[in-house]
mmCIF file of C-alpha atoms in Angstrom:
data_model
loop_
_atom_site.group_PDB
_atom_site.id
_atom_site.type_symbol
_atom_site.label_atom_id
_atom_site.label_comp_id
_atom_site.label_asym_id
_atom_site.label_seq_id
_atom_site.Cartn_x
_atom_site.Cartn_y
_atom_site.Cartn_z
ATOM 1 C CA MET Y 15 -0.365 2.422 18.590
ATOM 2 C CA ARG Y 16 -1.507 -1.192 18.750
ATOM 3 C CA GLN Y 17 0.652 -3.877 17.192
ATOM 4 C CA ARG Y 18 -0.325 -6.758 14.944
ATOM 5 C CA ARG Y 19 1.506 -9.882 13.918
ATOM 6 C CA LEU Y 20 2.155 -9.812 10.186
ATOM 7 C CA GLY Y 21 2.311 -13.320 8.854
ATOM 8 C CA SER Y 22 3.660 -16.304 10.766
ATOM 9 C CA GLN Y 23 7.407 -15.698 10.449
ATOM 10 C CA GLY Y 24 7.739 -13.497 13.528
ATOM 11 C CA LEU Y 25 7.243 -9.947 12.235
ATOM 12 C CA HIS Y 26 5.189 -7.537 14.331
ATOM 13 C CA VAL Y 27 4.216 -4.096 13.042
ATOM 14 C CA SER Y 28 1.991 -1.207 14.024
ATOM 15 C CA ALA Y 29 -1.640 -2.014 13.180
ATOM 16 C CA GLU Y 30 -1.609 1.031 10.958
ATOM 17 C CA GLY Y 31 1.434 1.883 8.895
ATOM 18 C CA LEU Y 32 2.287 4.852 6.718
ATOM 19 C CA GLY Y 33 2.333 4.777 2.936
ATOM 20 C CA CYS Y 34 4.969 7.259 1.826
ATOM 21 C CA MET Y 35 4.482 7.338 -1.966
ATOM 22 C CA GLY Y 36 2.363 10.502 -2.076
ATOM 23 C CA MET Y 37 5.103 12.463 -0.348
ATOM 24 C CA SER Y 38 7.090 12.379 -3.587
ATOM 25 C CA VAL Y 39 4.837 11.573 -6.534
ATOM 26 C CA ALA Y 40 1.307 11.265 -7.947
ATOM 27 C CA TYR Y 41 -0.745 13.496 -5.665
ATOM 28 C CA GLY Y 42 0.328 17.050 -6.310
ATOM 29 C CA PRO Y 43 3.291 19.169 -5.224
ATOM 30 C CA ALA Y 44 5.811 17.688 -2.811
ATOM 31 C CA ASP Y 45 6.841 19.379 0.430
ATOM 32 C CA GLU Y 46 9.877 17.559 1.775
ATOM 33 C CA ARG Y 47 9.998 19.439 5.055
ATOM 34 C CA GLU Y 48 6.386 18.577 5.898
ATOM 35 C CA ALA Y 49 6.835 15.018 4.634
ATOM 36 C CA ILE Y 50 9.805 14.393 6.924
ATOM 37 C CA ALA Y 51 7.944 16.023 9.816
ATOM 38 C CA THR Y 52 5.023 13.676 9.082
ATOM 39 C CA ILE Y 53 7.276 10.608 9.216
ATOM 40 C CA HIS Y 54 8.796 11.812 12.486
ATOM 41 C CA ARG Y 55 5.322 12.385 13.932
ATOM 42 C CA ALA Y 56 4.292 8.901 12.809
ATOM 43 C CA LEU Y 57 7.205 7.393 14.727
ATOM 44 C CA ASP Y 58 6.314 9.473 17.778
ATOM 45 C CA LEU Y 59 2.764 8.072 17.607
ATOM 46 C CA GLY Y 60 4.039 4.510 17.371
ATOM 47 C CA ILE Y 61 3.357 4.138 13.654
ATOM 48 C CA THR Y 62 6.571 2.332 12.902
ATOM 49 C CA PHE Y 63 5.693 0.483 9.667
ATOM 50 C CA LEU Y 64 6.841 2.634 6.724
ATOM 51 C CA ASP Y 65 6.128 1.663 3.108
ATOM 52 C CA THR Y 66 7.980 2.883 0.035
ATOM 53 C CA ALA Y 67 9.281 1.516 -3.307
ATOM 54 C CA ASP Y 68 12.064 2.170 -5.763
ATOM 55 C CA VAL Y 69 9.518 3.139 -8.433
ATOM 56 C CA TYR Y 70 8.124 6.054 -6.395
ATOM 57 C CA GLY Y 71 9.704 9.066 -8.011
ATOM 58 C CA PRO Y 72 11.415 6.954 -9.237
ATOM 59 C CA SER Y 73 13.910 6.616 -6.388
ATOM 60 C CA THR Y 74 13.213 9.968 -4.753
ATOM 61 C CA ASN Y 75 10.790 8.579 -2.183
ATOM 62 C CA GLU Y 76 13.288 6.058 -0.857
ATOM 63 C CA SER Y 77 15.840 8.854 -0.520
ATOM 64 C CA LEU Y 78 13.335 10.982 1.380
ATOM 65 C CA VAL Y 79 12.438 8.129 3.726
ATOM 66 C CA GLY Y 80 16.127 7.460 4.247
ATOM 67 C CA ARG Y 81 16.722 11.049 5.316
ATOM 68 C CA ALA Y 82 13.698 10.951 7.606
ATOM 69 C CA ILE Y 83 14.730 7.805 9.479
ATOM 70 C CA ALA Y 84 18.407 8.678 9.831
ATOM 71 C CA GLY Y 85 19.202 8.283 13.516
ATOM 72 C CA ARG Y 86 15.904 6.451 14.172
ATOM 73 C CA ARG Y 87 16.420 3.254 12.184
ATOM 74 C CA ASP Y 88 15.839 1.026 15.204
ATOM 75 C CA GLU Y 89 12.299 2.410 15.565
ATOM 76 C CA VAL Y 90 11.269 1.488 12.038
ATOM 77 C CA VAL Y 91 9.937 -1.592 10.277
ATOM 78 C CA LEU Y 92 11.002 -0.614 6.790
ATOM 79 C CA ALA Y 93 9.292 -2.005 3.690
ATOM 80 C CA THR Y 94 10.216 -1.334 0.078
ATOM 81 C CA LYS Y 95 9.601 -2.979 -3.281
ATOM 82 C CA PHE Y 96 11.162 -3.819 -6.630
ATOM 83 C CA GLY Y 97 9.940 -5.087 -9.986
ATOM 84 C CA ASN Y 98 8.487 -2.124 -11.854
ATOM 85 C CA GLU Y 99 11.614 -1.647 -13.890
ATOM 86 C CA VAL Y 100 13.722 1.464 -13.420
ATOM 87 C CA GLU Y 101 16.572 2.012 -15.874
ATOM 88 C CA ASP Y 102 18.932 5.001 -15.756
ATOM 89 C CA GLY Y 103 16.551 6.789 -13.413
ATOM 90 C CA ARG Y 104 13.519 6.333 -15.663
ATOM 91 C CA LEU Y 105 10.521 4.013 -15.652
ATOM 92 C CA THR Y 106 10.574 1.651 -18.613
ATOM 93 C CA GLY Y 107 6.984 0.471 -18.293
ATOM 94 C CA ARG Y 108 8.184 -3.128 -17.963
ATOM 95 C CA VAL Y 109 8.008 -5.533 -15.033
ATOM 96 C CA ASN Y 110 11.311 -7.233 -14.276
ATOM 97 C CA GLY Y 111 11.657 -10.212 -11.955
ATOM 98 C CA ARG Y 112 15.043 -11.461 -13.167
ATOM 99 C CA PRO Y 113 17.424 -12.409 -10.333
ATOM 100 C CA GLU Y 114 20.219 -10.197 -11.654
ATOM 101 C CA TYR Y 115 17.847 -7.226 -11.826
ATOM 102 C CA LEU Y 116 16.451 -7.656 -8.323
ATOM 103 C CA ARG Y 117 19.943 -7.856 -6.821
ATOM 104 C CA GLN Y 118 20.800 -4.564 -8.474
ATOM 105 C CA ALA Y 119 17.479 -3.073 -7.374
ATOM 106 C CA LEU Y 120 17.979 -4.078 -3.753
ATOM 107 C CA ASP Y 121 21.481 -2.627 -3.616
ATOM 108 C CA GLY Y 122 20.130 0.647 -4.995
ATOM 109 C CA SER Y 123 17.323 0.723 -2.422
ATOM 110 C CA LEU Y 124 19.687 0.046 0.462
ATOM 111 C CA LYS Y 125 21.931 2.882 -0.650
ATOM 112 C CA ARG Y 126 19.091 5.380 -1.022
ATOM 113 C CA LEU Y 127 17.525 4.378 2.280
ATOM 114 C CA GLY Y 128 20.882 4.523 4.052
ATOM 115 C CA VAL Y 129 20.449 1.107 5.659
ATOM 116 C CA ASP Y 130 22.181 -2.275 5.538
ATOM 117 C CA HIS Y 131 18.979 -4.317 5.364
ATOM 118 C CA VAL Y 132 15.284 -4.026 4.543
ATOM 119 C CA ASP Y 133 12.799 -5.464 7.014
ATOM 120 C CA LEU Y 134 10.223 -6.424 4.366
ATOM 121 C CA TYR Y 135 11.022 -6.620 0.660
ATOM 122 C CA TYR Y 136 8.198 -7.100 -1.830
ATOM 123 C CA GLN Y 137 8.093 -8.096 -5.459
ATOM 124 C CA HIS Y 138 5.966 -5.136 -6.526
ATOM 125 C CA ARG Y 139 4.458 -6.834 -9.565
ATOM 126 C CA VAL Y 140 4.834 -10.391 -10.840
ATOM 127 C CA ASP Y 141 6.853 -10.726 -14.048
ATOM 128 C CA PRO Y 142 4.895 -13.009 -16.408
ATOM 129 C CA ASP Y 143 8.083 -13.880 -18.286
ATOM 130 C CA VAL Y 144 10.167 -15.022 -15.309
ATOM 131 C CA PRO Y 145 9.158 -18.019 -13.172
ATOM 132 C CA VAL Y 146 8.287 -16.757 -9.728
ATOM 133 C CA GLU Y 147 10.449 -19.576 -8.365
ATOM 134 C CA ASP Y 148 13.507 -17.953 -9.945
ATOM 135 C CA THR Y 149 12.678 -14.576 -8.459
ATOM 136 C CA PHE Y 150 12.057 -15.872 -4.961
ATOM 137 C CA GLY Y 151 15.001 -18.224 -5.106
ATOM 138 C CA ALA Y 152 17.222 -15.167 -5.531
ATOM 139 C CA LEU Y 153 15.336 -13.268 -2.824
ATOM 140 C CA SER Y 154 15.796 -16.204 -0.468
ATOM 141 C CA GLU Y 155 19.545 -16.058 -1.064
ATOM 142 C CA LEU Y 156 19.577 -12.346 -0.258
ATOM 143 C CA ALA Y 157 17.618 -13.035 2.918
ATOM 144 C CA GLY Y 158 20.310 -15.560 3.809
ATOM 145 C CA GLU Y 159 22.915 -12.833 3.322
ATOM 146 C CA GLY Y 160 21.093 -10.609 5.828
ATOM 147 C CA LYS Y 161 20.035 -7.923 3.350
ATOM 148 C CA ILE Y 162 16.338 -8.769 3.763
ATOM 149 C CA ARG Y 163 14.567 -9.937 6.922
ATOM 150 C CA TYR Y 164 11.182 -10.925 5.483
ATOM 151 C CA LEU Y 165 9.781 -11.448 1.990
ATOM 152 C CA GLY Y 166 6.532 -10.241 0.475
ATOM 153 C CA ILE Y 167 4.682 -10.082 -2.807
ATOM 154 C CA SER Y 168 2.277 -7.455 -4.137
ATOM 155 C CA GLU Y 169 -0.849 -7.697 -6.311
ATOM 156 C CA ALA Y 170 -0.275 -11.391 -7.007
ATOM 157 C CA ALA Y 171 -2.778 -14.080 -7.955
ATOM 158 C CA PRO Y 172 -3.339 -17.067 -5.647
ATOM 159 C CA GLU Y 173 -1.217 -19.408 -7.787
ATOM 160 C CA SER Y 174 1.721 -16.989 -7.772
ATOM 161 C CA ILE Y 175 1.408 -16.558 -4.016
ATOM 162 C CA ARG Y 176 1.498 -20.320 -3.493
ATOM 163 C CA ARG Y 177 4.476 -20.825 -5.795
ATOM 164 C CA ALA Y 178 6.497 -18.038 -4.189
ATOM 165 C CA HIS Y 179 5.622 -19.216 -0.685
ATOM 166 C CA ALA Y 180 6.799 -22.742 -1.552
ATOM 167 C CA VAL Y 181 10.276 -21.377 -2.345
ATOM 168 C CA HIS Y 182 10.589 -19.119 0.712
ATOM 169 C CA PRO Y 183 7.855 -18.445 3.305
ATOM 170 C CA LEU Y 184 6.113 -15.166 2.599
ATOM 171 C CA THR Y 185 5.387 -12.789 5.434
ATOM 172 C CA ALA Y 186 3.059 -10.419 3.602
ATOM 173 C CA LEU Y 187 0.893 -9.943 0.555
ATOM 174 C CA GLN Y 188 0.207 -6.326 -0.317
ATOM 175 C CA SER Y 189 -2.863 -5.437 -2.338
ATOM 176 C CA GLU Y 190 -5.325 -2.613 -2.659
ATOM 177 C CA TYR Y 191 -8.204 -3.081 -0.217
ATOM 178 C CA SER Y 192 -10.875 -0.634 0.846
ATOM 179 C CA LEU Y 193 -14.614 -0.086 0.795
ATOM 180 C CA PHE Y 194 -14.125 0.765 -2.890
ATOM 181 C CA THR Y 195 -11.851 -2.194 -3.734
ATOM 182 C CA ARG Y 196 -12.927 -5.535 -2.291
ATOM 183 C CA ASP Y 197 -11.979 -7.948 -5.078
ATOM 184 C CA VAL Y 198 -9.518 -9.842 -2.849
ATOM 185 C CA GLU Y 199 -12.535 -11.142 -0.948
ATOM 186 C CA ASP Y 200 -13.811 -12.922 -4.055
ATOM 187 C CA ASN Y 201 -10.784 -13.811 -6.201
ATOM 188 C CA GLY Y 202 -9.107 -16.129 -3.725
ATOM 189 C CA VAL Y 203 -6.284 -13.798 -2.690
ATOM 190 C CA LEU Y 204 -7.399 -13.154 0.884
ATOM 191 C CA ALA Y 205 -8.421 -16.794 1.378
ATOM 192 C CA THR Y 206 -5.010 -17.934 0.124
ATOM 193 C CA THR Y 207 -3.056 -15.686 2.464
ATOM 194 C CA ARG Y 208 -5.112 -16.908 5.398
ATOM 195 C CA GLU Y 209 -4.658 -20.545 4.453
ATOM 196 C CA LEU Y 210 -0.892 -20.106 4.219
ATOM 197 C CA GLY Y 211 -0.452 -17.861 7.268
ATOM 198 C CA ILE Y 212 0.618 -14.823 5.228
ATOM 199 C CA GLY Y 213 -0.198 -11.347 6.508
ATOM 200 C CA PHE Y 214 -2.231 -8.933 4.401
ATOM 201 C CA VAL Y 215 -1.147 -5.316 3.915
ATOM 202 C CA ALA Y 216 -3.924 -3.092 2.585
ATOM 203 C CA TYR Y 217 -2.745 -0.147 0.502
ATOM 204 C CA SER Y 218 -5.005 2.706 -0.617
ATOM 205 C CA PRO Y 219 -7.449 1.900 2.221
ATOM 206 C CA LEU Y 220 -8.985 5.338 1.623
ATOM 207 C CA GLY Y 221 -9.544 4.774 -2.089
ATOM 208 C CA ARG Y 222 -6.784 7.229 -3.072
ATOM 209 C CA GLY Y 223 -8.449 9.863 -0.927
ATOM 210 C CA PHE Y 224 -11.954 9.424 -2.300
ATOM 211 C CA LEU Y 225 -13.237 7.836 0.910
ATOM 212 C CA THR Y 226 -12.123 10.821 2.973
ATOM 213 C CA GLY Y 227 -15.179 12.689 1.701
ATOM 214 C CA THR Y 228 -13.127 15.849 1.310
ATOM 215 C CA ILE Y 229 -12.728 15.689 -2.479
ATOM 216 C CA ARG Y 230 -15.935 17.098 -3.931
ATOM 217 C CA SER Y 231 -14.668 17.819 -7.442
ATOM 218 C CA VAL Y 232 -11.621 16.877 -9.502
ATOM 219 C CA ASP Y 233 -11.118 20.607 -9.976
ATOM 220 C CA GLU Y 234 -9.959 20.691 -6.361
ATOM 221 C CA LEU Y 235 -6.957 18.552 -7.296
ATOM 222 C CA SER Y 236 -3.770 20.171 -8.544
ATOM 223 C CA GLU Y 237 -2.954 20.021 -12.233
ATOM 224 C CA ASP Y 238 -0.167 17.492 -11.666
ATOM 225 C CA ASP Y 239 -2.301 15.205 -9.496
ATOM 226 C CA ARG Y 240 -2.485 11.832 -11.260
ATOM 227 C CA ARG Y 241 -6.028 11.179 -10.062
ATOM 228 C CA ARG Y 242 -7.277 14.145 -12.051
ATOM 229 C CA SER Y 243 -6.265 12.769 -15.441
ATOM 230 C CA THR Y 244 -5.699 9.024 -15.324
ATOM 231 C CA HIS Y 245 -7.615 7.250 -12.557
ATOM 232 C CA PRO Y 246 -11.000 6.046 -13.861
ATOM 233 C CA ARG Y 247 -12.851 6.410 -10.576
ATOM 234 C CA PHE Y 248 -12.183 10.147 -10.591
ATOM 235 C CA GLN Y 249 -13.441 10.663 -14.144
ATOM 236 C CA ALA Y 250 -16.772 12.103 -15.364
ATOM 237 C CA GLU Y 251 -19.818 9.972 -14.490
ATOM 238 C CA ASN Y 252 -17.736 7.644 -12.338
ATOM 239 C CA PHE Y 253 -16.841 10.506 -10.043
ATOM 240 C CA ALA Y 254 -20.476 11.491 -9.482
ATOM 241 C CA ARG Y 255 -21.555 7.907 -8.759
ATOM 242 C CA ASN Y 256 -18.674 7.310 -6.362
ATOM 243 C CA LEU Y 257 -19.261 10.594 -4.583
ATOM 244 C CA ALA Y 258 -22.843 9.518 -3.906
ATOM 245 C CA VAL Y 259 -21.528 6.388 -2.177
ATOM 246 C CA VAL Y 260 -19.066 8.434 -0.142
ATOM 247 C CA ASP Y 261 -21.881 10.676 1.004
ATOM 248 C CA ARG Y 262 -23.800 7.639 2.280
ATOM 249 C CA ILE Y 263 -20.692 6.500 4.155
ATOM 250 C CA ARG Y 264 -20.364 9.962 5.660
ATOM 251 C CA VAL Y 265 -23.879 9.705 7.115
ATOM 252 C CA LEU Y 266 -22.809 6.549 8.962
ATOM 253 C CA ALA Y 267 -19.591 8.199 10.102
ATOM 254 C CA ASP Y 268 -21.472 11.211 11.457
ATOM 255 C CA ALA Y 269 -23.779 8.916 13.402
ATOM 256 C CA LYS Y 270 -20.733 7.172 14.867
ATOM 257 C CA GLY Y 271 -19.076 10.472 15.765
ATOM 258 C CA VAL Y 272 -16.055 9.868 13.542
ATOM 259 C CA THR Y 273 -14.848 11.099 10.160
ATOM 260 C CA SER Y 274 -15.429 9.266 6.894
ATOM 261 C CA SER Y 275 -11.704 8.498 6.739
ATOM 262 C CA GLN Y 276 -11.702 7.022 10.206
ATOM 263 C CA LEU Y 277 -14.739 4.869 9.496
ATOM 264 C CA ALA Y 278 -13.195 3.560 6.265
ATOM 265 C CA LEU Y 279 -9.922 2.732 8.012
ATOM 266 C CA ALA Y 280 -11.667 1.122 10.972
ATOM 267 C CA TRP Y 281 -13.622 -1.049 8.517
ATOM 268 C CA VAL Y 282 -10.412 -2.353 6.904
ATOM 269 C CA LEU Y 283 -8.859 -3.127 10.283
ATOM 270 C CA ALA Y 284 -12.054 -4.863 11.401
ATOM 271 C CA GLN Y 285 -11.785 -7.398 8.572
ATOM 272 C CA GLY Y 286 -9.232 -9.430 10.517
ATOM 273 C CA ASP Y 287 -6.278 -9.240 12.882
ATOM 274 C CA ASP Y 288 -4.091 -10.466 10.016
ATOM 275 C CA ILE Y 289 -4.690 -7.208 8.125
ATOM 276 C CA VAL Y 290 -2.605 -4.050 8.447
ATOM 277 C CA ALA Y 291 -3.583 -0.813 6.698
ATOM 278 C CA ILE Y 292 -1.058 1.634 5.261
ATOM 279 C CA PRO Y 293 -2.932 4.863 4.482
ATOM 280 C CA GLY Y 294 -0.756 7.401 2.748
ATOM 281 C CA THR Y 295 -0.515 11.033 3.693
ATOM 282 C CA LYS Y 296 2.057 13.790 3.498
ATOM 283 C CA ARG Y 297 0.600 16.001 6.234
ATOM 284 C CA ARG Y 298 0.733 15.628 10.000
ATOM 285 C CA ALA Y 299 -2.877 16.666 10.574
ATOM 286 C CA TYR Y 300 -4.221 13.862 8.382
ATOM 287 C CA LEU Y 301 -1.772 11.397 9.906
ATOM 288 C CA GLU Y 302 -3.047 12.061 13.412
ATOM 289 C CA ALA Y 303 -6.671 11.715 12.346
ATOM 290 C CA ASN Y 304 -5.904 8.436 10.590
ATOM 291 C CA ALA Y 305 -4.038 7.083 13.599
ATOM 292 C CA ALA Y 306 -7.097 7.603 15.786
ATOM 293 C CA ALA Y 307 -9.028 5.100 13.647
ATOM 294 C CA VAL Y 308 -7.154 2.236 15.314
ATOM 295 C CA GLU Y 309 -9.108 2.868 18.521
ATOM 296 C CA ILE Y 310 -12.543 2.728 16.848
ATOM 297 C CA THR Y 311 -14.603 -0.390 17.529
ATOM 298 C CA LEU Y 312 -17.217 -1.302 14.947
ATOM 299 C CA THR Y 313 -20.154 -3.377 16.158
ATOM 300 C CA PRO Y 314 -21.828 -6.054 14.047
ATOM 301 C CA ASP Y 315 -24.598 -3.540 13.391
ATOM 302 C CA ASP Y 316 -22.039 -0.947 12.250
ATOM 303 C CA LEU Y 317 -20.458 -3.437 9.866
ATOM 304 C CA ALA Y 318 -23.833 -4.479 8.475
ATOM 305 C CA ALA Y 319 -24.789 -0.854 7.888
ATOM 306 C CA ILE Y 320 -21.502 -0.187 6.095
ATOM 307 C CA ASP Y 321 -21.950 -3.268 3.918
ATOM 308 C CA ALA Y 322 -25.431 -2.094 3.006
ATOM 309 C CA VAL Y 323 -24.170 1.195 1.551
ATOM 310 C CA ALA Y 324 -20.801 -0.056 0.258
ATOM 311 C CA PRO Y 325 -21.113 -3.705 -0.814
ATOM 312 C CA PRO Y 326 -18.437 -5.378 -2.936
ATOM 313 C CA GLY Y 327 -18.286 -3.893 -6.419
ATOM 314 C CA ILE Y 328 -19.956 -0.602 -5.474
ATOM 315 C CA ALA Y 329 -17.225 1.618 -6.935
ATOM 316 C CA SER Y 330 -17.735 2.884 -10.463
ATOM 317 C CA GLY Y 331 -14.690 2.530 -12.729
ATOM 318 C CA ASP Y 332 -11.509 0.484 -12.492
ATOM 319 C CA ARG Y 333 -9.023 1.292 -9.777
ATOM 320 C CA TYR Y 334 -6.199 1.801 -12.292
ATOM 321 C CA PRO Y 335 -5.929 2.818 -15.956
ATOM 322 C CA THR Y 336 -6.126 -0.147 -18.349
ATOM 323 C CA ALA Y 337 -2.367 -0.639 -18.785
ATOM 324 C CA GLN Y 338 -1.802 -0.811 -15.023
ATOM 325 C CA MET Y 339 -4.750 -3.130 -14.490
ATOM 326 C CA ARG Y 340 -2.993 -5.684 -16.701
ATOM 327 C CA THR Y 341 -0.177 -5.950 -14.158
ATOM 328 C CA VAL Y 342 -2.285 -6.866 -11.115
ATOM 329 C CA HIS Y 343 -3.223 -10.322 -9.858
ATOM 330 C CA ARG Y 344 -0.767 -12.182 -12.093
#
């Protein structure tokens, strides 16, 4: 697996990481044995950048990742997040960036992960009621204590990125980025990270599975799959319109001799060497197919053809339900 420099603080990670959320929540039944086998296979392939968060489960995903990396900690660049408030094991629906809360959150994450430090620690969402300077001042202190190696921020607006970075240099900004979600190209987020030397971590680079081309109907999703009931792009007319776009992408993928997933991942990686993709999967077969995308070279003609069928704004429907959309790009 090729490596990329993430940010300008000295962190290097696999060009493609592994998003672990779906192993525990959101996308149908969990299979811990297969999930752990998938993480082990990722490490064997050189995919060493693992992404989780305390809110996934909540808490259960960090515990799973901790069990999976036991005995292999030195092979892993471990990223987790805080800020979507968890209280007594339940999600409160609030965002919390208070210094006292984040200290408690980090200690809980370290315990569940079974480690003494986190390589990359993100503020998952920006708290509009707490100055970002207060949050990152506390994070900087924890970095000084050795509990965090590098700091990141997720789904933040350019002003918040700048303010946080002024307190303690940021290594990474994590945001959704795919052929279906390209708003960071236009809202100043990607330009800001590049100006400041901050790496960009693209989550949901496969559009929550839509860009794989394998989901032909929401009826194929399990009853407890969150996409089936809450994600606008998977609903009614939006689904049909988005599927038509996916089918056009698949034509290009077929011509290239790759899968739709691989083409979509290769496109994200082709947007710059400062970008790392973290597709999520809970199965080894999909992991191996995704990993192969790192070796795909897209020519200028390939990129132009992809842009022609999937320009910015092509997806129908918001990427999150309304309440969640309010928490992004603060």
